[in-house]
């Protein structure tokens, strides 16, 4: 049973370019979460998606960032016109169907380390 | 403002010693998570604590939860070098997966 898959693992972009990060959840998981981790910091929630729906995007910057989780294919986190401050590790997590009124335990992917030159 | 505070943030300990990491949080949450992260790696789930008084143990690690005090502890018994990593606690105040993480406790176990 493959875990959460993310690609690419490392991504280098120049300022002003676009970055696309992909996440395939664990088999049977219908909930996807994106987090950002700055060096020496904890993870910060960005967005929570189910298939074809954005459930909570309260942690997403208002501009340049978008996320989707289409009916078919991986979830995509897209960053337009990247700036140096976007350099971070971006982790995707997935969880199975909700239990006890809320999502279950989250399982994290290996992360994408974005470097903006 | 939602806060999750861990202490200490850095911990250097000798093999064979015991120590406790503390996690305080500022809002109600019906569950608390502990994760481990090795340098440059992803997060590995250690414990999910679901109720007041919950205690879980795995090997040399034991986690507990006091929801009234909004406090969780991660106790390390007879530390070994392999436990060197950063440990994060996280809460889920809205019970929908929007996890709020602490800053992490970087543990270094020396021979």
PDB file of C-alpha atoms in Angstrom:
ATOM      1  CA  UNK A   1       0.000   0.000   0.000  1.00  0.00           C
ATOM      2  CA  UNK A   2       1.850   3.055  -1.265  1.00  0.00           C
ATOM      3  CA  UNK A   3       1.950   6.053   0.992  1.00  0.00           C
ATOM      4  CA  UNK A   4       1.274   9.661   0.091  1.00  0.00           C
ATOM      5  CA  UNK A   5       3.261  10.565  -3.013  1.00  0.00           C
ATOM      6  CA  UNK A   6       4.545  14.012  -3.848  1.00  0.00           C
ATOM      7  CA  UNK A   7       6.465  15.245  -6.827  1.00  0.00           C
ATOM      8  CA  UNK A   8       8.758  16.742  -7.565  1.00  0.00           C
ATOM      9  CA  UNK A   9      10.808  16.245  -4.419  1.00  0.00           C
ATOM     10  CA  UNK A  10      12.946  19.270  -5.190  1.00  0.00           C
ATOM     11  CA  UNK A  11      11.972  22.211  -7.356  1.00  0.00           C
ATOM     12  CA  UNK A  12      14.048  25.236  -8.282  1.00  0.00           C
ATOM     13  CA  UNK A  13      12.390  28.265  -9.782  1.00  0.00           C
ATOM     14  CA  UNK A  14      13.487  31.779 -10.610  1.00  0.00           C
ATOM     15  CA  UNK A  15      11.528  34.742  -9.326  1.00  0.00           C
ATOM     16  CA  UNK A  16       8.416  35.302 -11.401  1.00  0.00           C
ATOM     17  CA  UNK A  17       8.074  31.711 -12.612  1.00  0.00           C
ATOM     18  CA  UNK A  18       5.287  29.321 -11.700  1.00  0.00           C
ATOM     19  CA  UNK A  19       5.616  26.339  -9.395  1.00  0.00           C
ATOM     20  CA  UNK A  20       3.314  23.310  -9.569  1.00  0.00           C
ATOM     21  CA  UNK A  21       3.420  20.793  -6.754  1.00  0.00           C
ATOM     22  CA  UNK A  22       1.606  17.470  -7.022  1.00  0.00           C
ATOM     23  CA  UNK A  23       0.212  15.181  -4.366  1.00  0.00           C
ATOM     24  CA  UNK A  24      -1.355  11.749  -4.724  1.00  0.00           C
ATOM     25  CA  UNK A  25      -3.101  10.655  -1.510  1.00  0.00           C
ATOM     26  CA  UNK A  26      -2.966   7.191  -0.056  1.00  0.00           C
ATOM     27  CA  UNK A  27      -5.330   4.710  -1.651  1.00  0.00           C
ATOM     28  CA  UNK A  28      -8.774   5.062  -0.141  1.00  0.00           C
ATOM     29  CA  UNK A  29      -8.127   8.537   1.261  1.00  0.00           C
ATOM     30  CA  UNK A  30     -10.474  11.267   0.112  1.00  0.00           C
ATOM     31  CA  UNK A  31      -9.132  14.203   2.126  1.00  0.00           C
ATOM     32  CA  UNK A  32      -6.007  16.147   1.203  1.00  0.00           C
ATOM     33  CA  UNK A  33      -4.232  18.862   3.189  1.00  0.00           C
ATOM     34  CA  UNK A  34      -1.357  21.115   2.220  1.00  0.00           C
ATOM     35  CA  UNK A  35       1.098  22.545   4.735  1.00  0.00           C
ATOM     36  CA  UNK A  36       4.128  24.779   4.421  1.00  0.00           C
ATOM     37  CA  UNK A  37       7.218  24.495   6.577  1.00  0.00           C
ATOM     38  CA  UNK A  38       9.810  27.231   6.786  1.00  0.00           C
ATOM     39  CA  UNK A  39      13.302  26.331   8.025  1.00  0.00           C
ATOM     40  CA  UNK A  40      13.394  25.564  11.754  1.00  0.00           C
ATOM     41  CA  UNK A  41       9.646  26.115  12.031  1.00  0.00           C
ATOM     42  CA  UNK A  42       6.574  23.972  12.512  1.00  0.00           C
ATOM     43  CA  UNK A  43       4.113  23.288   9.759  1.00  0.00           C
ATOM     44  CA  UNK A  44       1.517  25.892   8.808  1.00  0.00           C
ATOM     45  CA  UNK A  45      -1.821  24.774   7.425  1.00  0.00           C
ATOM     46  CA  UNK A  46      -2.647  26.109   3.970  1.00  0.00           C
ATOM     47  CA  UNK A  47      -5.667  24.355   2.482  1.00  0.00           C
ATOM     48  CA  UNK A  48      -7.954  21.348   2.936  1.00  0.00           C
ATOM     49  CA  UNK A  49      -9.583  19.710  -0.077  1.00  0.00           C
ATOM     50  CA  UNK A  50     -11.844  16.852  -0.917  1.00  0.00           C
ATOM     51  CA  UNK A  51     -12.408  15.656  -4.460  1.00  0.00           C
ATOM     52  CA  UNK A  52     -13.480  18.665  -6.567  1.00  0.00           C
ATOM     53  CA  UNK A  53     -14.085  20.792  -3.464  1.00  0.00           C
ATOM     54  CA  UNK A  54     -12.075  23.234  -1.407  1.00  0.00           C
ATOM     55  CA  UNK A  55     -13.239  22.806   2.173  1.00  0.00           C
ATOM     56  CA  UNK A  56     -10.986  25.247   4.016  1.00  0.00           C
ATOM     57  CA  UNK A  57      -8.478  27.611   2.447  1.00  0.00           C
ATOM     58  CA  UNK A  58      -8.046  29.874   5.438  1.00  0.00           C
ATOM     59  CA  UNK A  59      -4.269  29.355   5.456  1.00  0.00           C
ATOM     60  CA  UNK A  60      -3.696  30.178   1.810  1.00  0.00           C
ATOM     61  CA  UNK A  61      -2.178  33.532   0.874  1.00  0.00           C
ATOM     62  CA  UNK A  62      -4.796  35.601  -0.926  1.00  0.00           C
ATOM     63  CA  UNK A  63      -2.732  36.094  -4.043  1.00  0.00           C
ATOM     64  CA  UNK A  64      -0.653  33.848  -6.295  1.00  0.00           C
ATOM     65  CA  UNK A  65      -1.559  30.590  -4.521  1.00  0.00           C
ATOM     66  CA  UNK A  66      -4.249  28.160  -5.613  1.00  0.00           C
ATOM     67  CA  UNK A  67      -5.058  24.506  -5.038  1.00  0.00           C
ATOM     68  CA  UNK A  68      -7.246  21.902  -6.636  1.00  0.00           C
ATOM     69  CA  UNK A  69      -8.104  18.251  -6.213  1.00  0.00           C
ATOM     70  CA  UNK A  70      -9.822  17.112  -9.413  1.00  0.00           C
ATOM     71  CA  UNK A  71     -12.042  14.098  -9.780  1.00  0.00           C
ATOM     72  CA  UNK A  72      -9.219  12.295 -11.534  1.00  0.00           C
ATOM     73  CA  UNK A  73      -5.553  12.769 -10.838  1.00  0.00           C
ATOM     74  CA  UNK A  74      -3.465  14.269  -8.076  1.00  0.00           C
ATOM     75  CA  UNK A  75      -4.026  17.361  -6.019  1.00  0.00           C
ATOM     76  CA  UNK A  76      -2.109  20.373  -7.318  1.00  0.00           C
ATOM     77  CA  UNK A  77      -0.747  23.315  -5.357  1.00  0.00           C
ATOM     78  CA  UNK A  78       0.074  26.111  -7.750  1.00  0.00           C
ATOM     79  CA  UNK A  79       2.171  29.149  -6.956  1.00  0.00           C
ATOM     80  CA  UNK A  80       2.273  31.860  -9.576  1.00  0.00           C
ATOM     81  CA  UNK A  81       5.019  34.471  -9.918  1.00  0.00           C
ATOM     82  CA  UNK A  82       7.107  32.954  -7.152  1.00  0.00           C
ATOM     83  CA  UNK A  83       9.152  35.152  -4.838  1.00  0.00           C
ATOM     84  CA  UNK A  84      12.091  34.267  -2.604  1.00  0.00           C
ATOM     85  CA  UNK A  85       9.808  34.163   0.430  1.00  0.00           C
ATOM     86  CA  UNK A  86       7.998  31.191  -1.108  1.00  0.00           C
ATOM     87  CA  UNK A  87      11.089  29.025  -0.578  1.00  0.00           C
ATOM     88  CA  UNK A  88      10.014  26.336   1.857  1.00  0.00           C
ATOM     89  CA  UNK A  89       9.109  22.688   2.169  1.00  0.00           C
ATOM     90  CA  UNK A  90       5.538  21.976   1.128  1.00  0.00           C
ATOM     91  CA  UNK A  91       3.955  18.884   2.604  1.00  0.00           C
ATOM     92  CA  UNK A  92       0.801  17.160   1.554  1.00  0.00           C
ATOM     93  CA  UNK A  93      -1.134  14.912   3.919  1.00  0.00           C
ATOM     94  CA  UNK A  94      -4.133  12.673   3.383  1.00  0.00           C
ATOM     95  CA  UNK A  95      -6.666  11.058   5.654  1.00  0.00           C
ATOM     96  CA  UNK A  96      -9.459   8.532   5.274  1.00  0.00           C
ATOM     97  CA  UNK A  97     -13.170   9.125   5.722  1.00  0.00           C
ATOM     98  CA  UNK A  98     -14.136  11.154   8.777  1.00  0.00           C
ATOM     99  CA  UNK A  99     -14.665   9.435  12.077  1.00  0.00           C
ATOM    100  CA  UNK A 100     -16.136  10.739  15.311  1.00  0.00           C
ATOM    101  CA  UNK A 101     -17.274  13.830  13.479  1.00  0.00           C
ATOM    102  CA  UNK A 102     -13.903  14.772  12.085  1.00  0.00           C
ATOM    103  CA  UNK A 103     -11.156  13.549   9.774  1.00  0.00           C
ATOM    104  CA  UNK A 104      -8.946  10.743  10.818  1.00  0.00           C
ATOM    105  CA  UNK A 105      -5.233  10.677  11.384  1.00  0.00           C
ATOM    106  CA  UNK A 106      -3.215  12.412   8.689  1.00  0.00           C
ATOM    107  CA  UNK A 107      -0.409  10.721   6.819  1.00  0.00           C
ATOM    108  CA  UNK A 108       2.239  12.932   5.330  1.00  0.00           C
ATOM    109  CA  UNK A 109       4.045  12.738   2.036  1.00  0.00           C
ATOM    110  CA  UNK A 110       7.812  13.250   1.645  1.00  0.00           C
ATOM    111  CA  UNK A 111       7.405  16.916   0.776  1.00  0.00           C
ATOM    112  CA  UNK A 112       8.507  19.166  -2.062  1.00  0.00           C
ATOM    113  CA  UNK A 113      11.373  21.474  -1.280  1.00  0.00           C
ATOM    114  CA  UNK A 114      10.945  24.634  -3.296  1.00  0.00           C
ATOM    115  CA  UNK A 115      13.881  26.958  -3.809  1.00  0.00           C
ATOM    116  CA  UNK A 116      13.310  30.319  -5.461  1.00  0.00           C
ATOM    117  CA  UNK A 117      16.449  31.925  -6.857  1.00  0.00           C
TER     118      UNK A 117
ATOM    119  CA  UNK B   1      -5.302  33.525  18.687  1.00  0.00           C
ATOM    120  CA  UNK B   2      -4.729  29.794  18.529  1.00  0.00           C
ATOM    121  CA  UNK B   3      -1.390  28.846  20.011  1.00  0.00           C
ATOM    122  CA  UNK B   4       0.422  25.576  20.448  1.00  0.00           C
ATOM    123  CA  UNK B   5       3.523  25.934  22.541  1.00  0.00           C
ATOM    124  CA  UNK B   6       6.138  23.287  23.022  1.00  0.00           C
ATOM    125  CA  UNK B   7       8.956  23.298  25.482  1.00  0.00           C
ATOM    126  CA  UNK B   8      11.731  22.917  25.458  1.00  0.00           C
ATOM    127  CA  UNK B   9      12.463  23.825  21.840  1.00  0.00           C
ATOM    128  CA  UNK B  10      15.903  22.261  22.059  1.00  0.00           C
ATOM    129  CA  UNK B  11      16.854  19.304  24.186  1.00  0.00           C
ATOM    130  CA  UNK B  12      20.225  17.666  24.459  1.00  0.00           C
ATOM    131  CA  UNK B  13      20.285  14.569  26.596  1.00  0.00           C
ATOM    132  CA  UNK B  14      22.501  11.624  27.298  1.00  0.00           C
ATOM    133  CA  UNK B  15      21.668   8.082  26.423  1.00  0.00           C
ATOM    134  CA  UNK B  16      19.899   6.265  29.200  1.00  0.00           C
ATOM    135  CA  UNK B  17      18.309   9.373  30.695  1.00  0.00           C
ATOM    136  CA  UNK B  18      14.620  10.223  30.978  1.00  0.00           C
ATOM    137  CA  UNK B  19      12.967  13.447  29.943  1.00  0.00           C
ATOM    138  CA  UNK B  20       9.585  15.001  29.170  1.00  0.00           C
ATOM    139  CA  UNK B  21       8.514  17.316  26.366  1.00  0.00           C
ATOM    140  CA  UNK B  22       5.497  19.525  27.059  1.00  0.00           C
ATOM    141  CA  UNK B  23       2.828  20.742  24.685  1.00  0.00           C
ATOM    142  CA  UNK B  24       0.361  23.435  25.777  1.00  0.00           C
ATOM    143  CA  UNK B  25      -2.459  24.630  23.583  1.00  0.00           C
ATOM    144  CA  UNK B  26      -4.761  27.609  23.925  1.00  0.00           C
ATOM    145  CA  UNK B  27      -8.065  26.310  22.586  1.00  0.00           C
ATOM    146  CA  UNK B  28     -10.226  23.252  22.978  1.00  0.00           C
ATOM    147  CA  UNK B  29      -9.392  20.317  20.778  1.00  0.00           C
ATOM    148  CA  UNK B  30     -10.847  16.846  20.892  1.00  0.00           C
ATOM    149  CA  UNK B  31      -7.633  15.272  19.728  1.00  0.00           C
ATOM    150  CA  UNK B  32      -3.913  15.799  19.875  1.00  0.00           C
ATOM    151  CA  UNK B  33      -1.202  14.407  17.636  1.00  0.00           C
ATOM    152  CA  UNK B  34       2.491  13.765  18.077  1.00  0.00           C
ATOM    153  CA  UNK B  35       4.754  13.522  15.040  1.00  0.00           C
ATOM    154  CA  UNK B  36       8.435  12.845  14.555  1.00  0.00           C
ATOM    155  CA  UNK B  37      10.527  14.441  11.811  1.00  0.00           C
ATOM    156  CA  UNK B  38      14.085  13.475  10.892  1.00  0.00           C
ATOM    157  CA  UNK B  39      16.216  16.115   9.138  1.00  0.00           C
ATOM    158  CA  UNK B  40      15.121  16.624   5.548  1.00  0.00           C
ATOM    159  CA  UNK B  41      12.388  14.036   5.902  1.00  0.00           C
ATOM    160  CA  UNK B  42       8.628  13.939   6.228  1.00  0.00           C
ATOM    161  CA  UNK B  43       6.550  13.607   9.376  1.00  0.00           C
ATOM    162  CA  UNK B  44       5.939  10.240  10.936  1.00  0.00           C
ATOM    163  CA  UNK B  45       2.836   9.810  13.063  1.00  0.00           C
ATOM    164  CA  UNK B  46       3.632   8.669  16.591  1.00  0.00           C
ATOM    165  CA  UNK B  47       0.436   9.046  18.608  1.00  0.00           C
ATOM    166  CA  UNK B  48      -3.148  10.213  18.287  1.00  0.00           C
ATOM    167  CA  UNK B  49      -4.703  11.067  21.650  1.00  0.00           C
ATOM    168  CA  UNK B  50      -8.475  11.257  21.553  1.00  0.00           C
ATOM    169  CA  UNK B  51      -9.734  11.833  25.077  1.00  0.00           C
ATOM    170  CA  UNK B  52      -8.923  13.307  28.435  1.00  0.00           C
ATOM    171  CA  UNK B  53      -6.608  11.050  30.374  1.00  0.00           C
ATOM    172  CA  UNK B  54      -5.511   9.137  27.290  1.00  0.00           C
ATOM    173  CA  UNK B  55      -2.105   7.521  27.594  1.00  0.00           C
ATOM    174  CA  UNK B  56      -0.325   5.708  24.799  1.00  0.00           C
ATOM    175  CA  UNK B  57       3.059   4.030  24.770  1.00  0.00           C
ATOM    176  CA  UNK B  58       5.294   2.843  21.978  1.00  0.00           C
ATOM    177  CA  UNK B  59       8.735   1.612  22.877  1.00  0.00           C
ATOM    178  CA  UNK B  60      10.595   4.280  24.839  1.00  0.00           C
ATOM    179  CA  UNK B  61       7.970   6.966  24.156  1.00  0.00           C
ATOM    180  CA  UNK B  62       4.820   7.576  26.144  1.00  0.00           C
ATOM    181  CA  UNK B  63       2.283  10.310  25.426  1.00  0.00           C
ATOM    182  CA  UNK B  64      -0.513  11.569  27.637  1.00  0.00           C
ATOM    183  CA  UNK B  65      -3.295  14.116  27.326  1.00  0.00           C
ATOM    184  CA  UNK B  66      -5.021  16.343  29.879  1.00  0.00           C
ATOM    185  CA  UNK B  67      -7.747  18.228  28.010  1.00  0.00           C
ATOM    186  CA  UNK B  68      -8.763  20.240  31.069  1.00  0.00           C
ATOM    187  CA  UNK B  69      -5.267  21.634  31.455  1.00  0.00           C
ATOM    188  CA  UNK B  70      -4.837  21.724  27.663  1.00  0.00           C
ATOM    189  CA  UNK B  71      -1.567  19.916  28.112  1.00  0.00           C
ATOM    190  CA  UNK B  72       0.057  16.922  26.515  1.00  0.00           C
ATOM    191  CA  UNK B  73       3.356  15.352  27.465  1.00  0.00           C
ATOM    192  CA  UNK B  74       5.745  13.135  25.557  1.00  0.00           C
ATOM    193  CA  UNK B  75       7.917  11.195  27.959  1.00  0.00           C
ATOM    194  CA  UNK B  76      11.160   9.614  26.848  1.00  0.00           C
ATOM    195  CA  UNK B  77      12.477   6.710  28.869  1.00  0.00           C
ATOM    196  CA  UNK B  78      16.122   5.610  28.724  1.00  0.00           C
ATOM    197  CA  UNK B  79      16.881   7.612  25.610  1.00  0.00           C
ATOM    198  CA  UNK B  80      18.890   6.118  22.769  1.00  0.00           C
ATOM    199  CA  UNK B  81      20.621   7.864  19.881  1.00  0.00           C
ATOM    200  CA  UNK B  82      17.980   6.675  17.390  1.00  0.00           C
ATOM    201  CA  UNK B  83      15.441   8.926  19.090  1.00  0.00           C
ATOM    202  CA  UNK B  84      17.308  12.041  17.908  1.00  0.00           C
ATOM    203  CA  UNK B  85      14.809  13.974  15.778  1.00  0.00           C
ATOM    204  CA  UNK B  86      12.389  16.875  15.970  1.00  0.00           C
ATOM    205  CA  UNK B  87       9.089  16.141  17.692  1.00  0.00           C
ATOM    206  CA  UNK B  88       5.943  18.095  16.923  1.00  0.00           C
ATOM    207  CA  UNK B  89       2.618  18.188  18.655  1.00  0.00           C
ATOM    208  CA  UNK B  90      -0.488  19.372  16.828  1.00  0.00           C
ATOM    209  CA  UNK B  91      -4.136  20.007  17.690  1.00  0.00           C
ATOM    210  CA  UNK B  92      -7.267  19.979  15.572  1.00  0.00           C
ATOM    211  CA  UNK B  93      -9.525  22.646  17.113  1.00  0.00           C
ATOM    212  CA  UNK B  94     -12.198  22.513  14.433  1.00  0.00           C
ATOM    213  CA  UNK B  95     -12.161  18.727  14.089  1.00  0.00           C
ATOM    214  CA  UNK B  96     -11.759  18.940  10.360  1.00  0.00           C
ATOM    215  CA  UNK B  97      -8.077  18.388   9.849  1.00  0.00           C
ATOM    216  CA  UNK B  98      -6.803  21.948   9.975  1.00  0.00           C
ATOM    217  CA  UNK B  99      -3.923  20.986  12.257  1.00  0.00           C
ATOM    218  CA  UNK B 100      -2.193  23.645  14.295  1.00  0.00           C
ATOM    219  CA  UNK B 101       1.408  22.639  14.984  1.00  0.00           C
ATOM    220  CA  UNK B 102       3.838  23.624  17.684  1.00  0.00           C
ATOM    221  CA  UNK B 103       7.287  24.818  16.667  1.00  0.00           C
ATOM    222  CA  UNK B 104       8.803  21.469  17.467  1.00  0.00           C
ATOM    223  CA  UNK B 105      11.297  20.163  19.990  1.00  0.00           C
ATOM    224  CA  UNK B 106      14.667  19.290  18.516  1.00  0.00           C
ATOM    225  CA  UNK B 107      16.000  16.346  20.476  1.00  0.00           C
ATOM    226  CA  UNK B 108      19.624  15.309  20.383  1.00  0.00           C
ATOM    227  CA  UNK B 109      20.633  12.170  22.261  1.00  0.00           C
ATOM    228  CA  UNK B 110      24.346  11.845  22.854  1.00  0.00           C
ATOM    229  CA  UNK B 111      26.273   8.746  23.883  1.00  0.00           C
TER     230      UNK B 111
END
